C-alpha atoms as one frame of an Amber mdcrd trajectory, in Angstrom:
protein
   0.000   0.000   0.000   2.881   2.314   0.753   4.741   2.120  -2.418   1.676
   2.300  -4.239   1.031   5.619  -2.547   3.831   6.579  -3.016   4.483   5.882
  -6.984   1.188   7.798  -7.763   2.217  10.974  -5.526   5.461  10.783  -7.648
   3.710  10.398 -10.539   1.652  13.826  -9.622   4.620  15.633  -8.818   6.508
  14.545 -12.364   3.149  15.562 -14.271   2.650  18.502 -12.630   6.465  18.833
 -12.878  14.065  32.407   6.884  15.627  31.590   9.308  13.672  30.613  12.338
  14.180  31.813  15.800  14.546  29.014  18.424  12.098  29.680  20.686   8.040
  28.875  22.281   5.094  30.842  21.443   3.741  31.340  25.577   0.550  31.394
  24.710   1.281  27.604  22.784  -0.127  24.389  23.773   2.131  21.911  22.203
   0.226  18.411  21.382  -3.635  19.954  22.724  -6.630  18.352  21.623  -7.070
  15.281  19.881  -3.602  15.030  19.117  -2.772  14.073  23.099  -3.932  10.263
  22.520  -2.384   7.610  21.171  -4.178   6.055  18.259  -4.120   2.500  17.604
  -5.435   0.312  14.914  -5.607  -2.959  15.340  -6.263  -3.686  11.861  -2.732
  -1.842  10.572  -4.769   0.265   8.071  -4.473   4.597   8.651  -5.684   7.131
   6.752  -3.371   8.314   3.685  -3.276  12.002   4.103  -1.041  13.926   1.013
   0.496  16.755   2.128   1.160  19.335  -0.527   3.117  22.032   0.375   5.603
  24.523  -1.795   9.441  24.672  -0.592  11.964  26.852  -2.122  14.493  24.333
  -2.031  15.724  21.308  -4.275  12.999  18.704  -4.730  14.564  15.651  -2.992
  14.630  12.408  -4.673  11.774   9.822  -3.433  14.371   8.069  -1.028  15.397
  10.889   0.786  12.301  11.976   1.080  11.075   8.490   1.941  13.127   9.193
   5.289  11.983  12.245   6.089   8.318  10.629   5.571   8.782   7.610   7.546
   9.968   9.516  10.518   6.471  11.343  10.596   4.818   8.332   9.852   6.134
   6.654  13.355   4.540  10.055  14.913   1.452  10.196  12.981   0.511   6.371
  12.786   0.598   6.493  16.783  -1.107   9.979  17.784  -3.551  10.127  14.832
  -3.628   6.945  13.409  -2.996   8.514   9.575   0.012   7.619   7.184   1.154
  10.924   5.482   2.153  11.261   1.977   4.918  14.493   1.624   4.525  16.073
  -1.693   7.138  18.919  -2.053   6.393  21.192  -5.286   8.933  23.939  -6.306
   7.567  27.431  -5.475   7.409  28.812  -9.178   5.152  25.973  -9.839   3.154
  25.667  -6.990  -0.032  27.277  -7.526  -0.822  26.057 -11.493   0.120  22.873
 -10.004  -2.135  22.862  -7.706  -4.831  24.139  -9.306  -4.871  21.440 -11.921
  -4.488  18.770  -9.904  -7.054  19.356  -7.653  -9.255  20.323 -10.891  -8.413
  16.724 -11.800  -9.609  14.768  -8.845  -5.275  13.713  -8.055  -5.084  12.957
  -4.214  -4.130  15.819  -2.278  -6.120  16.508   1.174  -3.711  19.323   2.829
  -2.413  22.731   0.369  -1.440  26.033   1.195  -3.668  29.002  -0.480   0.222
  31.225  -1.530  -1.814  33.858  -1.788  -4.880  32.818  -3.827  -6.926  32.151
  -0.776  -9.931  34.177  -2.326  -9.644  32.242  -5.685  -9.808  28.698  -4.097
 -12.707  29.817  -1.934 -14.834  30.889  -4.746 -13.959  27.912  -6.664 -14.994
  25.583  -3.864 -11.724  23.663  -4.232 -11.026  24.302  -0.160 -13.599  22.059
   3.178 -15.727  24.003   5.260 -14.119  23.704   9.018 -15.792  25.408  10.916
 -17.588  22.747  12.757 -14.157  20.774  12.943 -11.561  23.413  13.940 -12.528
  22.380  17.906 -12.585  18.768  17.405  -9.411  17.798  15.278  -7.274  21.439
  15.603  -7.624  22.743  19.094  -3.939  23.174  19.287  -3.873  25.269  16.340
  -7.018  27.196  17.050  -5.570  28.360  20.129  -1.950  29.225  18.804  -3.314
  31.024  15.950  -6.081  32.925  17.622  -9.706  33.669  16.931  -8.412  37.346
  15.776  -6.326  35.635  12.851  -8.521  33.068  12.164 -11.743  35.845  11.149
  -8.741  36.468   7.627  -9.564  33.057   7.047 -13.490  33.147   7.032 -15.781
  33.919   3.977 -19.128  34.715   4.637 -18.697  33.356   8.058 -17.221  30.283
   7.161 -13.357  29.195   7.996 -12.085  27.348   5.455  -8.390  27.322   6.743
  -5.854  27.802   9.408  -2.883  30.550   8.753   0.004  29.818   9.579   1.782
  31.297  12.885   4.709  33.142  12.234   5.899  37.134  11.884   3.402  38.457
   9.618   4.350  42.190   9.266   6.685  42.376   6.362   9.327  45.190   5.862
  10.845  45.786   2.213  14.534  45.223   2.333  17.489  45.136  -0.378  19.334
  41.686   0.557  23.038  42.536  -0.872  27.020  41.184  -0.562  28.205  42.507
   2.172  31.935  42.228   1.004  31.243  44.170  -2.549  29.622  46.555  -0.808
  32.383  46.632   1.876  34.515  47.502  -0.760  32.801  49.818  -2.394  32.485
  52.065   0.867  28.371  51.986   0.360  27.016  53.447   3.599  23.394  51.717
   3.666  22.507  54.314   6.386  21.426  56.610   3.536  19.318  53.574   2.001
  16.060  54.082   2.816  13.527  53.655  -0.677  13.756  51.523  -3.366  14.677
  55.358  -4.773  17.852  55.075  -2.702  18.605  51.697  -4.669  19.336  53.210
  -7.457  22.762  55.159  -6.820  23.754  51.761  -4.861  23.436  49.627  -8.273
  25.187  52.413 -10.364  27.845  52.141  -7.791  27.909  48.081  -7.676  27.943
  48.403 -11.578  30.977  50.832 -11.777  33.001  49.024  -9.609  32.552  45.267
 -10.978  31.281  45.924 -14.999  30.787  42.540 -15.348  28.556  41.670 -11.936
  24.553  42.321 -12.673  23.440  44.712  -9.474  19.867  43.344  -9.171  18.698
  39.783  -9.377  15.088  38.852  -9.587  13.618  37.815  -6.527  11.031  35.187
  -8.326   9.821  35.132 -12.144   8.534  38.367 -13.294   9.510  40.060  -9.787
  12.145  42.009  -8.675  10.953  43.686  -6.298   8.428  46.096  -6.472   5.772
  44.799  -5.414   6.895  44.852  -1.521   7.441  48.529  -2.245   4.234  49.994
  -3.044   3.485  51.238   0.195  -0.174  51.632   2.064  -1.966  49.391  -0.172
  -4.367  46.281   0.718  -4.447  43.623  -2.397  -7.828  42.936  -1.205  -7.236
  39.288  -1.069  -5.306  39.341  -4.256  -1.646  37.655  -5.156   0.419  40.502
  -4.805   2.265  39.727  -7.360  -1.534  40.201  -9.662  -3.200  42.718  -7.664
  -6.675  43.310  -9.144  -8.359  46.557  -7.362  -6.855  47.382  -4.444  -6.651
  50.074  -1.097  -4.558  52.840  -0.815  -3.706  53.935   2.744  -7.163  54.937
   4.757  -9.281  54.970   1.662 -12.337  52.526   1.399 -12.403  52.959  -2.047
 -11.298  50.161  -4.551  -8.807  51.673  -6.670  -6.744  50.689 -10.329  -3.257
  50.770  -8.887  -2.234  50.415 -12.512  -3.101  53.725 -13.554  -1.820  55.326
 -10.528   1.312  57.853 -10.120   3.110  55.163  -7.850   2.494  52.320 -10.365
   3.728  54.605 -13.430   6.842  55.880 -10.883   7.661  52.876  -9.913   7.834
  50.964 -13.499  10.224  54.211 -14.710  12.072  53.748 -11.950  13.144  50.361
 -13.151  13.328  51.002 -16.716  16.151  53.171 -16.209  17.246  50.133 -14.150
  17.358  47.915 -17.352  18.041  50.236 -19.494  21.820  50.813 -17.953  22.230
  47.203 -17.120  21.518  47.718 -13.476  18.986  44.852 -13.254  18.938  40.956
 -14.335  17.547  40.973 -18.169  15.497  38.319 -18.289  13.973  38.984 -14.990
   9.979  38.863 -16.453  10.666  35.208 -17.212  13.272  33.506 -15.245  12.897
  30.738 -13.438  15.932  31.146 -10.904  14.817  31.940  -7.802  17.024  34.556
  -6.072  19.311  32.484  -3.427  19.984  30.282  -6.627  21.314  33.466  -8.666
  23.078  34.858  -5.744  24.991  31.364  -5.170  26.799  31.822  -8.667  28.437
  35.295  -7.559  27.338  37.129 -10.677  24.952  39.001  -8.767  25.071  42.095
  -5.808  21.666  41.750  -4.205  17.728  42.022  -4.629  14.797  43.221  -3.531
  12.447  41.045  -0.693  10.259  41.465   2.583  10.983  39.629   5.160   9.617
  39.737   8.651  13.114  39.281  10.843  15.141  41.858  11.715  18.347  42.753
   9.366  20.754  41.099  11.345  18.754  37.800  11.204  17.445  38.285   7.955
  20.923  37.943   6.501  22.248  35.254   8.435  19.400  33.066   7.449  19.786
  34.347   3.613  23.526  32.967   4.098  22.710  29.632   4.737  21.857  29.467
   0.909  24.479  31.423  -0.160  27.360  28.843   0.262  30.786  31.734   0.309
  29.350  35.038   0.478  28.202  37.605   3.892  24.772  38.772   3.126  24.140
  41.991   4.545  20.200  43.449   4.689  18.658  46.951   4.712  15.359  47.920
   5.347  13.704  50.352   2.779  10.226  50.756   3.653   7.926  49.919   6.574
   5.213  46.937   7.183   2.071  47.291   6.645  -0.496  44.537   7.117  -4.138
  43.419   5.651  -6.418  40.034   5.762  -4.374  38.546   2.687  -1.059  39.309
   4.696  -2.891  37.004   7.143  -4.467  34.364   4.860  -1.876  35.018   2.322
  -0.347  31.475   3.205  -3.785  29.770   4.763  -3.492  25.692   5.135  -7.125
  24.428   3.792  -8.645  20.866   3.735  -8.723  20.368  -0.419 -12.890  20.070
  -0.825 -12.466  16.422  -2.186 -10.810  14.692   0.580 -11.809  11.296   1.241
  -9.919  11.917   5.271 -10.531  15.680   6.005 -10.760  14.658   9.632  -7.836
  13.214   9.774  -5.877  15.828   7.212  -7.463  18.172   9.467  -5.710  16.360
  12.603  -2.095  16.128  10.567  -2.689  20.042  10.214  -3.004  20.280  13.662
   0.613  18.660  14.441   2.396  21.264  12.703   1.167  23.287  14.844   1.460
  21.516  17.829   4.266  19.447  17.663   8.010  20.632  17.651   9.044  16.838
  16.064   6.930  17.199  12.977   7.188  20.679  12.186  10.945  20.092  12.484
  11.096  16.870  10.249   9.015  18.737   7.971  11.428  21.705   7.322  15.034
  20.679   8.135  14.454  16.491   7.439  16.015  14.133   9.576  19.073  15.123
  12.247  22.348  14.226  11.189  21.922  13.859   7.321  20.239  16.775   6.941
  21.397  18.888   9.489  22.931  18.930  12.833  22.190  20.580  16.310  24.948
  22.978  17.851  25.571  23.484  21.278  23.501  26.281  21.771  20.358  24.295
  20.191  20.264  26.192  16.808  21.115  23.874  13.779  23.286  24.399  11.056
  24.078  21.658   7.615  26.444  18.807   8.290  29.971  19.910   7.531  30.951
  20.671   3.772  27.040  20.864   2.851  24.762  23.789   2.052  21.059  23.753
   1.244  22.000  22.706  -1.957  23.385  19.492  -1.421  21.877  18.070   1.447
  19.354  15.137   0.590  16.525  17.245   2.262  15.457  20.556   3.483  13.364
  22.923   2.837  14.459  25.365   5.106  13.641  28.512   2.930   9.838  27.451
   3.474  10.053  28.354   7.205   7.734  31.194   6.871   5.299  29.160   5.130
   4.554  26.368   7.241   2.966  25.259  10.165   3.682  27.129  13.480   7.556
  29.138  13.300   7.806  29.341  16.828   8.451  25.923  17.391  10.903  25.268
  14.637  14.818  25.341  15.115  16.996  28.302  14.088  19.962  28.466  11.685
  22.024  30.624  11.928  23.449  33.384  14.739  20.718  33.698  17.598  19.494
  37.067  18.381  17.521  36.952  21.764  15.754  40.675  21.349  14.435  38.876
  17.892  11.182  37.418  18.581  10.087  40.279  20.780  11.304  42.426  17.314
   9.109  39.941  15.521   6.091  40.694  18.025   6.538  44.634  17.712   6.551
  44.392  14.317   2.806  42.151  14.110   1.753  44.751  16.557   3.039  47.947
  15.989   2.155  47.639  12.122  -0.158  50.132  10.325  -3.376  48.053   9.095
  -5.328  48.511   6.478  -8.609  49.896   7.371 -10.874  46.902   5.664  -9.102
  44.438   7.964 -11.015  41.026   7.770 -12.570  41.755   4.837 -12.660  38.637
   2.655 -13.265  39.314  -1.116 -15.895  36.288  -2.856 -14.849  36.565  -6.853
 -17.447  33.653  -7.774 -19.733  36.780  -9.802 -16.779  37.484 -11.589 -15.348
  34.685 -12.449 -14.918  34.949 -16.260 -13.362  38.336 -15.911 -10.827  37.357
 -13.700  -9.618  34.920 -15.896  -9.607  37.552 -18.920  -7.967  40.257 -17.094
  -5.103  37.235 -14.866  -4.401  36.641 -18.737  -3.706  40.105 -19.293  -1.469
  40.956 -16.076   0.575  37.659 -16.882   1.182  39.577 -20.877   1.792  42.980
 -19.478   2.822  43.190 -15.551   6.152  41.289 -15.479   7.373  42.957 -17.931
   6.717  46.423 -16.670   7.674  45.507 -13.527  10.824  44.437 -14.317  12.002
  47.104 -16.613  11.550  45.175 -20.212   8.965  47.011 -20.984   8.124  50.758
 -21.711   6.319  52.159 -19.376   5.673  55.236 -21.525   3.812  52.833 -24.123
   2.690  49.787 -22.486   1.118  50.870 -19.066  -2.068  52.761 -21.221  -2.607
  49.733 -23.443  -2.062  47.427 -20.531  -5.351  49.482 -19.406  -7.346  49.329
 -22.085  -6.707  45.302 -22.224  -7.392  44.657 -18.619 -10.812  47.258 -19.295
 -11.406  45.063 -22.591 -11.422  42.036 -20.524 -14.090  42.872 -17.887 -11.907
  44.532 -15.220 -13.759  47.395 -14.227 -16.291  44.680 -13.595 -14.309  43.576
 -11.077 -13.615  46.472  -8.881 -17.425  47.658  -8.891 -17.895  43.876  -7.213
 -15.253  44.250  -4.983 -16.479  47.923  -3.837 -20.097  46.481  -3.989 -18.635
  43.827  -1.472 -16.616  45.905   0.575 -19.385  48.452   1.086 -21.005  45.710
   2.562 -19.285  44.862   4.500 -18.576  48.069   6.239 -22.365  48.862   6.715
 -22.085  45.047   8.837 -19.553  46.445  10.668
């Protein structure tokens, strides 16, 4: 049964081809609820629950990641009587991944939303919890918190669990610290993606042959951490459709705003003098890989960790080189910042009580959450003396048979995972500031429901994937291309779409 599970999981994944501080959330219950028992079956049958989850990391091969497997499995077999199925699927490919193979009917019972919470919910590919959250989750319901769990309602209905980590993201520029050692850059006067600009020219002067500015995904480099005040509205970031600008309730086109057309001149003069990776709209390196080969001076990211931690985490994927990181903008937080990365029960599940009790674990236990991010102790990594973890000797993230360290952020509950790297006591409180201390948008907990709009969205997705990386990464003429990216996205129903969303939001304010 095993290796049959595990041939057609492979057979899915082929078809469909930051650092953590070391520490415990107080108000944590580690192993609450239904996860305290031992659960025995007498028969030696347990529900096959597929986790699907995105890493940034190499895809191990199926033995290594048979290991990492079977050392949940002795957890999960005993405390929720399920068998888990790990299915690791490379960021860039994630979501369209995702999409068609729960569209197909392929076994997968646990997924993250990566920001397309709103889509799945419309599309009914995600299980109503709400009855179930107290029965097979406790543990996580109480780590995460009734307040966090509202971004992950629609229409009253939870249909997911975020997950529990530093949620307030600052823009930074990640960089070489040793070019710009010598250099002499002072970073103190690096405050704006603005300010970036006299650092690449400098970066580009000094080593002709190095390119300043990596992407920091495909068809992103960086700009759209740097927007400011502005709520997505449930959105990807990355294909914002009607949005919030600071304290103003109504849905605006940031496409034909000033900051939009600023920002995409901005970083055409970038590739115009070679200050910025070319063939950043359609790469498919993601940025630690670029910065590994040593062609490259830094790029653009949010992060939720302080600088100091920021970098040292960044380093562990950057085999030879001291990062350095420099914050250029402050957080600012909304419900998709919340349900941005939101764990849901896929709607066809054959187990979603026990997927629902598995989702629970990484939560509340240390072991799993562990296994599932840094694989199995000794091999994969090892523990120091001060109880952080760093790669066996000679090994990066690279070349270890399994991590997926990078993906930190994205799963489960942070606080209970190791840390790699330096530790930096003053970081979690840092971390807590930050979640607090924040400026929120002022339509927090509002969920948008894009099931009237449907067609249009897919019109007008098709038209930000011809036009927005592009623009965003400098390829494309802003002069030119931002007006007929307009009309297109108007030609395709998109106007449709923000008088729904400010139909919806309106709404929901006279509820409030």
């Amino acid at each position: 049964m095993k290796n049959v599970k595990r041939i057609l999981a492979l057979v899915l994944t082929a078809a469909m081809a930051f650092t953590a501080v070391a520490c415990s959330d107080p108000t944590a219950q580690p192993d609450a609820g239904s996860t305290d028992a031992a659960v025995s079956k007498e028969d030696g049958s347990y529900d096959q629950v597929t986790y699907a989850y995105c890493t940034f990391n190499n895809i191990p091969t199926e033995e290594d990641l048979d290991e990492v497997e079977e050392a949940i499995n002795k957890i999960t077999r005993e405390k929720i009587g399920a068998e888990i199925t790990l299915m690791p699927i490379q960021i860039f490919e994630y979501s369209s991944k995702i999409n068609l193979a729960l569209q197909g009917g392929e076994k997968i019972d646990i997924f993250e939303s990566l920001g397309d919470f709103g889509s799945y919910v419309s599309t009914d590919m995600c299980y109503d919890i709400t009855d179930m959250i107290d029965t097979y989750a406790p543990g996580a319901k109480e780590i995460v918190g009734d307040s966090w769990l509202e971004a992950c309602k629609s229409n009253g209905v939870l249909y997911g669990i975020p997950t529990m980590k530093p949620i307030a993201l600052t823009p930074m520029l990640i960089y070489r610290q040793d070019i710009a050692d010598e250099l002499n850059i002072d970073m103190s006067k690096v405050n704006s993606i603005e300010d970036v600009t006299s650092v690449l020219e400098t970066v580009k002067a000094g080593h002709p042959d190095m390119i300043p500015l990596a992407a920091v995904q495909t068809g992103e480099i960086g700009l759209s951490t740097n927007y400011g005040e502005v709520d997505f509205l449930n959105d990807d970031r990355y294909k914002p459709i009607g949005v919030l600008m600071c304290d103003d309730l109504t849905v605006t086109d940031l496409y034909g705003t000033d900051r939009f057309k600023d920002l995409c001149k901005l970083v055409r003069g970038w590739y115009n003098n070679g200050l910025v990776m070319q063939d950043a709209a359609t790469t498919n390196s993601a940025a630690a890989e670029t910065m590994s080969s040593g062609n490259y001076f830094g790029y653009l990211a949010a992060y939720s960790y302080p600088e100091e931690d920021t970098a040292v985490s960044l380093e562990a994927q950057v085999a030879g080189y001291d990062l350095g990181a420099k914050i250029i903008g402050d957080a600012y937080l909304s419900t998709s910042d919340i349900n941005a990365i939101t764990f849901m029960i896929a709607s066809t599940t054959d187990v979603p009580e026990a997927a629902l009790k598995f989702l629970d674990l990484t939560y509340t236990d240390p072991e799993v959450i562990n296994l599932l991010i840094y694989g199995i102790e000794g091999r994969d990594y090892v523990k120091n003396a001060d109880g952080s973890v760093s790669y066996p000797e000679g090994q990066d993230a690279a070349t270890v048979p399994y991590t997926a360290q990078l993906s930190c952020g994205t799963l489960g509950n942070f606080f209970n995972m190791y840390q790699m790297g330096v530790a930096n006591p003053d970081s979690l409180q840092w971390e807590l500031d930050q979640n607090k201390n924040a400026k929120t948008s002022p339509a927090m907990g509002f969920t948008f429901d894009s099931s009237n709009v449907k067609t249009q969205y897919t019109a007008v997705l098709n038209v930000i994937s011809q036009y927005l990386p592009g623009l965003i990464c400098g390829s494309l003429d802003p002069d030119t291309e931002i007006d007929k990216f307009i009309q297109a996205l108007n030609d395709a129903g998109y106007q449709d779409i923000l008088n729904e969303k400010q139909a919806q939001l309106d709404a929901w304010k006279a509820s409030k």
